[in-house]
Amino acid sequence: MSRNQNKKPVGFATHIIAGGIAGGCEALACQPLDTIKVRMQLSKSGRTPGTKPRGFLATGAHIVRRETPLALYKGLGAVLSGIVPKMAIRFASFETYKGWLADKSTGKTSVGNIFIAGLGAGVTEAVAVVTPMEVVKIRLQAQQHSLADPLEAPRYRNAGHAVYTIIREEGVSTLYRGVSLTALRQATNQGANFTAYQEIKKLAHKWQPDVVELPSYQHMVIGLISGAMGPFSNAPIDTIKTRLQKSTAVPGQTAFQRIFAIASDMWKQEGVRSFYKGITPRVLRVAPGQAIVFAVYERVSGIMERMKPSVRDEDAYSE
């Protein structure tokens, strides 16, 4: 009997709860790395000839020294407020697209179609949740006020105040600044992420035919490997996106013109290395983050699905 013969599709409520819990754990564990990444991407250090950009550890130490350790969690409110719908949409849309692309006779989805489903999931979450969440998060993270000095008032007090201020001063459309780059980044992230995760998971089951459910540490290792693939493939996109979302709009300039201007300025002023600023904290944030997400998601969804009546039990009830 196959492992999945009586396995029911995971319900939408399971995606919401398991994905939300997984995302919350990821955000709490990895937010400091994301703040360091954003500061590195926004940094203009290294422009002066003979100087080098401030590195990962130096950036973190500078934030802690000037703004206290709590500053590493700037923008956490924006992340947590968007993490539940983001993870729910990610897993639910991926499974939906994967089902649509499955072979109707066998019910199996090819590797290529899994990648396409991942691309679709990334675009969906980028448009629905990620872009406005990241605009707010980056604005909060970019503020270099010291939390130790109550007189050094920030422009944005919290996520809610940031949303209100951005809409009032710059319009609702500002929350969707960089949506094309965010969608491209999320699409490539999730395409690579889900494809690698599903394929490595299949190999793990193949190597351990007697194991019905992989242990959590294996889900973490698989998630770590799959999560590291996206950042290396789209680092320039993420860096340009971060600078675009931090900047204010220039009257008469289209989104494409702003993207080209930012990329051109980076190339001329800082060189090709500037497109990979923040790659170290990004990989250190995304890869462990995906390890946490997949491990927690698999565990919580497994518990929730075991609490439901099995297919065989439902058949018995209907007889």
Short mmCIF file of C-alpha atoms in Angstrom, two decimals:
data_model
loop_
_atom_site.label_atom_id
_atom_site.label_comp_id
_atom_site.label_asym_id
_atom_site.label_seq_id
_atom_site.Cartn_x
_atom_site.Cartn_y
_atom_site.Cartn_z
CA MET A 1 0.00 0.00 0.00
CA SER A 2 1.45 3.42 -0.92
CA ARG A 3 2.23 5.97 1.75
CA ASN A 4 -0.26 8.48 0.41
CA GLN A 5 -3.09 6.17 -0.62
CA ASN A 6 -5.46 7.26 2.13
CA LYS A 7 -3.98 10.68 2.69
CA LYS A 8 -6.49 13.50 2.40
CA PRO A 9 -5.56 16.88 0.91
CA VAL A 10 -4.49 19.31 3.60
CA GLY A 11 -7.36 21.69 4.40
CA PHE A 12 -7.20 25.47 4.01
CA ALA A 13 -7.54 25.95 7.79
CA THR A 14 -4.45 23.83 8.23
CA HIS A 15 -2.51 26.07 5.82
CA ILE A 16 -3.56 29.16 7.77
CA ILE A 17 -2.79 27.84 11.25
CA ALA A 18 0.32 25.78 10.48
CA GLY A 19 1.70 28.41 8.11
CA GLY A 20 1.02 31.23 10.55
CA ILE A 21 2.72 29.46 13.44
CA ALA A 22 5.67 28.53 11.23
CA GLY A 23 6.01 32.09 9.94
CA GLY A 24 5.83 33.56 13.43
CA CYS A 25 8.63 31.27 14.63
CA GLU A 26 10.72 32.21 11.60
CA ALA A 27 10.20 35.95 12.11
CA LEU A 28 11.13 35.87 15.80
CA ALA A 29 14.27 33.84 15.13
CA CYS A 30 15.51 35.61 12.00
CA GLN A 31 14.43 39.28 12.18
CA PRO A 32 17.86 40.56 13.42
CA LEU A 33 19.53 39.07 10.34
CA ASP A 34 16.97 40.73 8.07
CA THR A 35 17.54 44.13 9.72
CA ILE A 36 21.31 43.80 9.20
CA LYS A 37 20.70 42.80 5.57
CA VAL A 38 18.51 45.86 4.92
CA ARG A 39 21.04 48.23 6.53
CA MET A 40 23.85 46.73 4.42
CA GLN A 41 21.79 47.10 1.24
CA LEU A 42 20.99 50.73 2.04
CA SER A 43 24.54 51.55 3.15
CA LYS A 44 26.64 53.85 0.98
CA SER A 45 29.85 52.80 2.77
CA GLY A 46 32.66 51.79 0.45
CA ARG A 47 32.01 54.54 -2.11
CA THR A 48 35.18 56.43 -1.15
CA PRO A 49 38.21 55.05 -3.01
CA GLY A 50 40.33 52.80 -0.84
CA THR A 51 37.54 52.02 1.60
CA LYS A 52 35.54 48.82 1.95
CA PRO A 53 31.80 48.43 2.63
CA ARG A 54 30.94 47.69 6.26
CA GLY A 55 30.58 43.92 6.66
CA PHE A 56 27.91 41.74 8.22
CA LEU A 57 29.33 41.57 11.77
CA ALA A 58 30.44 45.21 11.74
CA THR A 59 26.96 46.34 10.65
CA GLY A 60 25.30 44.32 13.42
CA ALA A 61 27.74 45.64 16.02
CA HIS A 62 27.20 49.23 14.81
CA ILE A 63 23.40 48.88 15.18
CA VAL A 64 23.68 47.36 18.67
CA ARG A 65 26.24 49.94 19.82
CA ARG A 66 24.36 52.98 18.55
CA GLU A 67 20.72 51.91 18.81
CA THR A 68 20.67 49.06 21.42
CA PRO A 69 20.05 45.34 20.66
CA LEU A 70 16.29 45.96 20.40
CA ALA A 71 16.95 47.89 17.18
CA LEU A 72 17.68 44.56 15.48
CA TYR A 73 13.93 43.87 15.77
CA LYS A 74 12.81 47.09 14.08
CA GLY A 75 10.02 46.28 11.65
CA LEU A 76 9.05 43.08 13.49
CA GLY A 77 5.48 44.32 13.95
CA ALA A 78 5.06 44.72 10.20
CA VAL A 79 6.47 41.24 9.62
CA LEU A 80 4.30 39.53 12.24
CA SER A 81 1.15 41.30 11.04
CA GLY A 82 1.69 39.96 7.53
CA ILE A 83 3.19 36.56 8.27
CA VAL A 84 -0.06 34.63 8.79
CA PRO A 85 -1.72 35.64 5.49
CA LYS A 86 1.65 35.40 3.72
CA MET A 87 2.29 31.80 4.78
CA ALA A 88 -1.35 30.81 4.33
CA ILE A 89 -1.34 32.19 0.79
CA ARG A 90 2.08 30.65 0.03
CA PHE A 91 1.18 27.08 0.98
CA ALA A 92 -2.47 27.20 -0.10
CA SER A 93 -1.72 28.73 -3.52
CA PHE A 94 1.21 26.37 -4.12
CA GLU A 95 -0.93 23.31 -3.41
CA THR A 96 -3.75 24.76 -5.56
CA TYR A 97 -1.48 25.44 -8.55
CA LYS A 98 0.26 22.11 -8.05
CA GLY A 99 -3.12 20.37 -8.18
CA TRP A 100 -4.14 22.23 -11.35
CA LEU A 101 -0.88 21.22 -13.03
CA ALA A 102 -0.97 17.58 -11.92
CA ASP A 103 -1.38 14.75 -14.42
CA LYS A 104 -5.10 13.95 -14.37
CA SER A 105 -4.55 10.20 -14.79
CA THR A 106 -1.87 9.71 -12.11
CA GLY A 107 -2.41 12.71 -9.84
CA LYS A 108 1.34 13.37 -9.86
CA THR A 109 2.96 16.72 -10.68
CA SER A 110 6.17 16.84 -12.70
CA VAL A 111 9.28 18.65 -11.47
CA GLY A 112 8.80 21.37 -14.09
CA ASN A 113 5.20 21.96 -13.05
CA ILE A 114 6.19 22.02 -9.37
CA PHE A 115 8.60 24.82 -10.26
CA ILE A 116 5.80 26.66 -12.11
CA ALA A 117 3.48 26.20 -9.10
CA GLY A 118 6.22 27.67 -6.90
CA LEU A 119 6.59 30.63 -9.26
CA GLY A 120 2.83 31.19 -9.09
CA ALA A 121 2.80 30.97 -5.29
CA GLY A 122 5.62 33.52 -5.08
CA VAL A 123 3.86 36.01 -7.35
CA THR A 124 0.57 35.53 -5.47
CA GLU A 125 2.06 36.18 -2.04
CA ALA A 126 4.11 39.12 -3.36
CA VAL A 127 1.07 40.93 -4.73
CA ALA A 128 -1.33 40.05 -1.92
CA VAL A 129 0.87 40.56 1.16
CA VAL A 130 4.64 40.78 0.81
CA THR A 131 5.07 44.08 -1.06
CA PRO A 132 3.13 46.38 1.31
CA MET A 133 4.52 44.51 4.31
CA GLU A 134 8.10 44.99 3.09
CA VAL A 135 7.66 48.67 2.25
CA VAL A 136 6.57 49.28 5.86
CA LYS A 137 9.24 46.97 7.29
CA ILE A 138 12.07 48.59 5.32
CA ARG A 139 10.95 52.11 6.26
CA LEU A 140 11.04 51.06 9.94
CA GLN A 141 14.36 49.23 9.64
CA ALA A 142 15.99 52.15 7.81
CA GLN A 143 15.38 54.51 10.75
CA GLN A 144 18.66 54.90 12.58
CA HIS A 145 17.29 56.45 15.77
CA SER A 146 18.54 55.16 19.10
CA LEU A 147 16.00 53.34 21.24
CA ALA A 148 18.12 54.26 24.26
CA ASP A 149 17.41 57.98 23.74
CA PRO A 150 13.70 58.80 24.21
CA LEU A 151 14.27 62.31 22.80
CA GLU A 152 15.46 60.93 19.46
CA ALA A 153 11.99 60.51 18.00
CA PRO A 154 11.65 58.37 14.85
CA ARG A 155 9.55 59.41 11.89
CA TYR A 156 7.55 56.18 12.09
CA ARG A 157 6.61 55.04 15.61
CA ASN A 158 5.36 51.57 14.67
CA ALA A 159 3.94 49.58 11.75
CA GLY A 160 0.45 51.08 12.03
CA HIS A 161 1.78 54.63 12.21
CA ALA A 162 4.09 53.92 9.26
CA VAL A 163 1.15 52.73 7.11
CA TYR A 164 -0.90 55.80 8.08
CA THR A 165 2.00 58.22 7.39
CA ILE A 166 2.95 56.62 4.07
CA ILE A 167 -0.64 56.68 2.78
CA ARG A 168 -1.23 60.25 3.98
CA GLU A 169 2.01 61.69 2.61
CA GLU A 170 2.72 59.52 -0.43
CA GLY A 171 -0.50 57.73 -1.33
CA VAL A 172 -1.70 54.11 -1.21
CA SER A 173 0.30 53.23 -4.32
CA THR A 174 3.52 53.72 -2.34
CA LEU A 175 2.73 50.55 -0.42
CA TYR A 176 3.07 48.71 -3.73
CA ARG A 177 6.32 50.36 -4.79
CA GLY A 178 8.63 47.69 -6.14
CA VAL A 179 5.82 45.16 -6.61
CA SER A 180 7.29 43.93 -9.91
CA LEU A 181 10.72 43.32 -8.36
CA THR A 182 9.16 41.78 -5.25
CA ALA A 183 7.04 39.45 -7.39
CA LEU A 184 10.11 38.47 -9.43
CA ARG A 185 12.13 37.83 -6.27
CA GLN A 186 9.36 35.87 -4.54
CA ALA A 187 8.63 33.87 -7.70
CA THR A 188 12.25 32.78 -8.14
CA ASN A 189 12.55 32.16 -4.39
CA GLN A 190 9.50 29.92 -4.15
CA GLY A 191 10.07 28.24 -7.51
CA ALA A 192 13.53 27.11 -6.40
CA ASN A 193 12.46 26.58 -2.79
CA PHE A 194 9.44 24.32 -3.35
CA THR A 195 11.07 22.38 -6.20
CA ALA A 196 14.21 21.63 -4.21
CA TYR A 197 12.22 20.84 -1.06
CA GLN A 198 9.82 18.45 -2.79
CA GLU A 199 12.56 16.64 -4.71
CA ILE A 200 14.95 16.29 -1.75
CA LYS A 201 12.02 15.12 0.38
CA LYS A 202 11.23 12.43 -2.21
CA LEU A 203 14.87 11.29 -2.07
CA ALA A 204 14.76 11.15 1.71
CA HIS A 205 11.68 8.90 1.58
CA LYS A 206 13.32 6.76 -1.12
CA TRP A 207 16.41 6.28 1.03
CA GLN A 208 14.22 5.46 4.07
CA PRO A 209 11.33 3.39 2.69
CA ASP A 210 10.19 2.29 6.14
CA VAL A 211 9.81 5.85 7.45
CA VAL A 212 6.22 7.10 7.08
CA GLU A 213 6.90 10.65 8.33
CA LEU A 214 10.34 12.23 8.20
CA PRO A 215 11.62 13.46 11.58
CA SER A 216 11.68 17.23 12.17
CA TYR A 217 15.46 17.48 11.95
CA GLN A 218 15.33 16.08 8.40
CA HIS A 219 12.66 18.61 7.41
CA MET A 220 14.94 21.33 8.82
CA VAL A 221 17.98 20.13 6.86
CA ILE A 222 15.94 19.88 3.63
CA GLY A 223 14.44 23.33 4.24
CA LEU A 224 17.90 24.77 4.94
CA ILE A 225 19.24 23.49 1.61
CA SER A 226 16.20 24.53 -0.44
CA GLY A 227 16.00 27.93 1.28
CA ALA A 228 19.58 28.85 0.40
CA MET A 229 19.01 28.54 -3.35
CA GLY A 230 16.79 31.60 -3.85
CA PRO A 231 19.03 34.33 -2.35
CA PHE A 232 22.01 33.44 -4.53
CA SER A 233 19.89 33.52 -7.69
CA ASN A 234 18.17 36.87 -7.10
CA ALA A 235 20.39 38.97 -4.81
CA PRO A 236 20.62 41.92 -7.29
CA ILE A 237 16.81 42.02 -7.58
CA ASP A 238 16.44 42.15 -3.79
CA THR A 239 19.04 44.90 -3.33
CA ILE A 240 17.50 47.14 -6.02
CA LYS A 241 14.03 46.46 -4.56
CA THR A 242 15.16 47.48 -1.08
CA ARG A 243 16.58 50.80 -2.30
CA LEU A 244 13.49 51.46 -4.43
CA GLN A 245 11.13 50.89 -1.49
CA LYS A 246 13.22 53.08 0.82
CA SER A 247 13.28 56.01 -1.64
CA THR A 248 10.57 58.58 -2.24
CA ALA A 249 8.91 58.93 -5.63
CA VAL A 250 10.29 61.38 -8.20
CA PRO A 251 7.50 63.28 -10.01
CA GLY A 252 7.18 62.25 -13.65
CA GLN A 253 9.44 59.21 -13.26
CA THR A 254 7.99 55.78 -13.99
CA ALA A 255 8.69 52.70 -11.88
CA PHE A 256 10.92 51.26 -14.60
CA GLN A 257 12.87 54.53 -14.83
CA ARG A 258 13.39 54.54 -11.04
CA ILE A 259 14.60 50.92 -11.14
CA PHE A 260 17.00 51.69 -14.00
CA ALA A 261 18.26 54.85 -12.26
CA ILE A 262 18.93 52.99 -9.00
CA ALA A 263 20.70 50.11 -10.78
CA SER A 264 22.73 52.52 -12.92
CA ASP A 265 23.78 54.58 -9.89
CA MET A 266 24.81 51.44 -8.00
CA TRP A 267 26.88 50.23 -10.95
CA LYS A 268 28.64 53.59 -11.48
CA GLN A 269 29.15 54.59 -7.84
CA GLU A 270 29.67 51.27 -6.04
CA GLY A 271 30.43 48.64 -8.65
CA VAL A 272 29.06 45.15 -9.22
CA ARG A 273 29.66 44.13 -5.60
CA SER A 274 26.95 46.55 -4.48
CA PHE A 275 24.29 44.30 -6.06
CA TYR A 276 25.29 41.59 -3.61
CA LYS A 277 25.34 43.76 -0.50
CA GLY A 278 23.65 41.95 2.37
CA ILE A 279 23.95 38.51 0.72
CA THR A 280 25.56 36.98 3.84
CA PRO A 281 22.81 37.98 6.32
CA ARG A 282 20.17 37.25 3.68
CA VAL A 283 21.34 33.66 3.22
CA LEU A 284 21.81 33.33 6.99
CA ARG A 285 18.26 34.65 7.42
CA VAL A 286 16.41 32.93 4.55
CA ALA A 287 17.97 29.45 4.74
CA PRO A 288 17.45 28.89 8.51
CA GLY A 289 14.11 30.66 8.14
CA GLN A 290 12.95 28.09 5.59
CA ALA A 291 14.34 25.32 7.78
CA ILE A 292 12.16 26.59 10.64
CA VAL A 293 9.13 27.17 8.40
CA PHE A 294 9.11 23.72 6.82
CA ALA A 295 9.88 21.88 10.08
CA VAL A 296 7.19 23.71 12.05
CA TYR A 297 4.69 23.60 9.15
CA GLU A 298 5.13 19.84 8.63
CA ARG A 299 4.83 19.16 12.37
CA VAL A 300 1.78 21.38 13.00
CA SER A 301 -0.05 20.33 9.83
CA GLY A 302 0.69 16.67 10.63
CA ILE A 303 -0.79 17.06 14.11
CA MET A 304 -3.84 18.86 12.76
CA GLU A 305 -4.44 16.27 10.02
CA ARG A 306 -4.12 13.41 12.53
CA MET A 307 -6.84 15.06 14.59
CA LYS A 308 -9.24 14.77 11.64
CA PRO A 309 -11.16 11.55 10.83
CA SER A 310 -9.22 9.43 8.36
CA VAL A 311 -10.58 8.48 4.94
CA ARG A 312 -11.21 4.95 6.21
CA ASP A 313 -13.06 6.29 9.30
CA GLU A 314 -15.25 8.51 7.14
CA ASP A 315 -16.07 5.56 4.90
CA ALA A 316 -17.08 3.60 7.99
CA TYR A 317 -19.33 6.43 9.14
CA SER A 318 -21.06 6.52 5.74
CA GLU A 319 -21.79 2.79 5.62
#
